[in-house]
Amino acid sequence: MGSMSEALNLSDFPLHAHDTLRYADTDRQGHVNNAVFSTFFETGRVQFLYDPERPLIEPGFAFVIASLYIDFLSEVTWPGTVSIGTRVAGIGRSSLKLEQGLFQDTTCAATAKSVIVLVNEATRRSHPFDTDTIERLSALTAP
């Protein structure tokens, strides 16, 4: 995979989510506040990780975010919508790395890299992925 700073398109990501911009998201300059970008990336992560049609985990387990890095590339303006692309960048024993792009129209406004850990809710400790989950995550890796 190339650098996340290269020009990206939504089609570079196998998973797509969408969010509506709210007037309350704007700052005093009329742009969507950069703190809201984290919420948009969360939309993309959660729709993928907790998809009720294709659950990745069994009851009693949860995904927690261990790190999040956002690179702001351009402003987002209200009104409108944004699209969030998500892909798997790496799979560990109990964690995965995600790469995401935030798009308004065709412009990539921000990229994000995150590390997500699978935890056992009872022990609050990391838990290894099973073979089926690893196969499903592998199908969504970056080219």
CSV table of C-alpha atoms in Angstrom, one decimal:
chain,number,residue,atom,x,y,z
A,1,MET,CA,0.0,0.0,0.0
A,2,GLY,CA,1.2,3.5,-0.8
A,3,SER,CA,1.5,6.4,1.6
A,4,MET,CA,-1.8,7.7,3.0
A,5,SER,CA,-0.7,11.1,1.9
A,6,GLU,CA,-1.1,10.2,-1.8
A,7,ALA,CA,-4.3,11.3,-3.5
A,8,LEU,CA,-7.0,8.9,-2.4
A,9,ASN,CA,-10.5,8.1,-3.8
A,10,LEU,CA,-13.4,6.5,-2.0
A,11,SER,CA,-12.9,3.5,-4.4
A,12,ASP,CA,-9.5,2.8,-2.7
A,13,PHE,CA,-11.5,1.5,0.3
A,14,PRO,CA,-13.6,-1.7,0.3
A,15,LEU,CA,-16.0,-0.4,3.0
A,16,HIS,CA,-18.1,2.7,2.7
A,17,ALA,CA,-20.2,4.6,5.3
A,18,HIS,CA,-21.9,8.0,5.1
A,19,ASP,CA,-22.8,10.7,7.5
A,20,THR,CA,-24.8,13.9,7.3
A,21,LEU,CA,-23.2,17.2,8.3
A,22,ARG,CA,-25.1,19.1,11.0
A,23,TYR,CA,-25.1,22.8,11.5
A,24,ALA,CA,-23.9,22.2,15.0
A,25,ASP,CA,-20.8,20.6,13.6
A,26,THR,CA,-19.5,23.9,12.4
A,27,ASP,CA,-17.0,26.2,14.0
A,28,ARG,CA,-16.9,30.0,14.0
A,29,GLN,CA,-15.3,30.1,10.6
A,30,GLY,CA,-18.2,28.1,9.2
A,31,HIS,CA,-16.1,24.9,8.6
A,32,VAL,CA,-16.9,21.6,10.2
A,33,ASN,CA,-14.9,21.5,13.4
A,34,ASN,CA,-11.9,19.2,13.3
A,35,ALA,CA,-13.0,17.4,16.5
A,36,VAL,CA,-16.0,16.2,14.5
A,37,PHE,CA,-13.8,14.4,12.0
A,38,SER,CA,-13.1,11.8,14.8
A,39,THR,CA,-16.8,11.1,15.0
A,40,PHE,CA,-17.0,10.6,11.2
A,41,PHE,CA,-14.2,8.1,11.4
A,42,GLU,CA,-16.0,6.4,14.3
A,43,THR,CA,-19.0,6.0,12.0
A,44,GLY,CA,-17.0,4.1,9.5
A,45,ARG,CA,-15.3,1.9,12.1
A,46,VAL,CA,-18.5,1.0,14.0
A,47,GLN,CA,-20.5,0.2,10.9
A,48,PHE,CA,-17.8,-2.2,9.9
A,49,LEU,CA,-16.9,-3.7,13.3
A,50,TYR,CA,-20.5,-4.1,14.6
A,51,ASP,CA,-22.4,-4.8,11.4
A,52,PRO,CA,-25.4,-6.8,12.6
A,53,GLU,CA,-25.6,-8.6,9.2
A,54,ARG,CA,-22.0,-9.9,9.5
A,55,PRO,CA,-20.9,-9.7,13.1
A,56,LEU,CA,-17.1,-10.1,13.6
A,57,ILE,CA,-17.4,-11.0,17.3
A,58,GLU,CA,-19.5,-13.1,19.6
A,59,PRO,CA,-21.4,-11.8,22.6
A,60,GLY,CA,-19.0,-11.2,25.6
A,61,PHE,CA,-16.4,-9.5,23.4
A,62,ALA,CA,-15.9,-5.9,22.3
A,63,PHE,CA,-13.6,-3.8,20.1
A,64,VAL,CA,-11.8,-1.0,21.8
A,65,ILE,CA,-9.7,1.7,20.1
A,66,ALA,CA,-6.1,1.8,21.3
A,67,SER,CA,-4.8,4.6,19.0
A,68,LEU,CA,-6.1,7.1,16.5
A,69,TYR,CA,-4.0,9.4,14.2
A,70,ILE,CA,-5.8,11.9,12.0
A,71,ASP,CA,-4.2,13.8,9.1
A,72,PHE,CA,-6.3,16.9,8.2
A,73,LEU,CA,-6.0,17.6,4.5
A,74,SER,CA,-8.8,20.1,3.6
A,75,GLU,CA,-11.8,21.7,5.1
A,76,VAL,CA,-15.3,20.3,5.2
A,77,THR,CA,-18.2,22.7,4.8
A,78,TRP,CA,-21.8,22.5,5.8
A,79,PRO,CA,-24.4,21.6,4.5
A,80,GLY,CA,-23.9,18.2,2.9
A,81,THR,CA,-22.7,14.7,3.6
A,82,VAL,CA,-19.4,13.0,3.9
A,83,SER,CA,-18.4,9.5,2.9
A,84,ILE,CA,-16.0,7.4,5.0
A,85,GLY,CA,-13.9,4.7,3.4
A,86,THR,CA,-12.3,2.0,5.6
A,87,ARG,CA,-9.8,-0.8,4.9
A,88,VAL,CA,-7.8,-3.2,7.0
A,89,ALA,CA,-4.1,-2.3,7.0
A,90,GLY,CA,-2.8,-5.1,9.2
A,91,ILE,CA,-4.0,-8.0,11.4
A,92,GLY,CA,-2.3,-9.0,14.6
A,93,ARG,CA,-3.1,-11.7,17.2
A,94,SER,CA,-5.8,-9.7,18.9
A,95,SER,CA,-5.6,-6.3,17.1
A,96,LEU,CA,-6.1,-4.8,13.7
A,97,LYS,CA,-4.9,-1.6,12.0
A,98,LEU,CA,-7.4,0.3,10.0
A,99,GLU,CA,-6.9,3.1,7.5
A,100,GLN,CA,-9.7,5.4,6.6
A,101,GLY,CA,-10.4,8.3,4.3
A,102,LEU,CA,-13.0,11.1,4.8
A,103,PHE,CA,-14.5,12.5,1.6
A,104,GLN,CA,-16.7,15.4,0.8
A,105,ASP,CA,-17.8,15.0,-2.8
A,106,THR,CA,-14.6,13.6,-4.4
A,107,THR,CA,-12.1,15.5,-2.1
A,108,CYS,CA,-10.3,13.5,0.6
A,109,ALA,CA,-10.5,15.9,3.5
A,110,ALA,CA,-8.7,13.7,6.1
A,111,THR,CA,-7.1,10.3,6.6
A,112,ALA,CA,-7.0,8.3,9.8
A,113,LYS,CA,-5.0,5.3,11.1
A,114,SER,CA,-6.2,3.4,14.1
A,115,VAL,CA,-5.5,0.3,16.1
A,116,ILE,CA,-8.4,-1.6,17.4
A,117,VAL,CA,-8.1,-4.4,20.0
A,118,LEU,CA,-10.5,-7.3,20.6
A,119,VAL,CA,-11.1,-7.7,24.3
A,120,ASN,CA,-13.0,-10.1,26.5
A,121,GLU,CA,-15.6,-8.1,28.4
A,122,ALA,CA,-15.3,-10.2,31.5
A,123,THR,CA,-11.5,-10.2,31.9
A,124,ARG,CA,-11.0,-6.8,30.2
A,125,ARG,CA,-8.0,-8.3,28.5
A,126,SER,CA,-7.1,-8.7,24.8
A,127,HIS,CA,-8.4,-11.9,23.1
A,128,PRO,CA,-7.0,-13.5,20.0
A,129,PHE,CA,-9.1,-13.5,16.8
A,130,ASP,CA,-10.5,-16.8,15.6
A,131,THR,CA,-9.6,-18.2,12.2
A,132,ASP,CA,-12.9,-17.1,10.6
A,133,THR,CA,-12.5,-13.5,11.8
A,134,ILE,CA,-8.9,-13.4,10.5
A,135,GLU,CA,-10.1,-14.7,7.1
A,136,ARG,CA,-12.9,-12.1,6.9
A,137,LEU,CA,-10.5,-9.3,8.0
A,138,SER,CA,-7.9,-10.4,5.4
A,139,ALA,CA,-10.4,-10.0,2.6
A,140,LEU,CA,-10.6,-6.3,3.5
A,141,THR,CA,-6.9,-5.5,3.5
A,142,ALA,CA,-5.4,-2.6,1.6
A,143,PRO,CA,-4.1,-3.6,-1.9
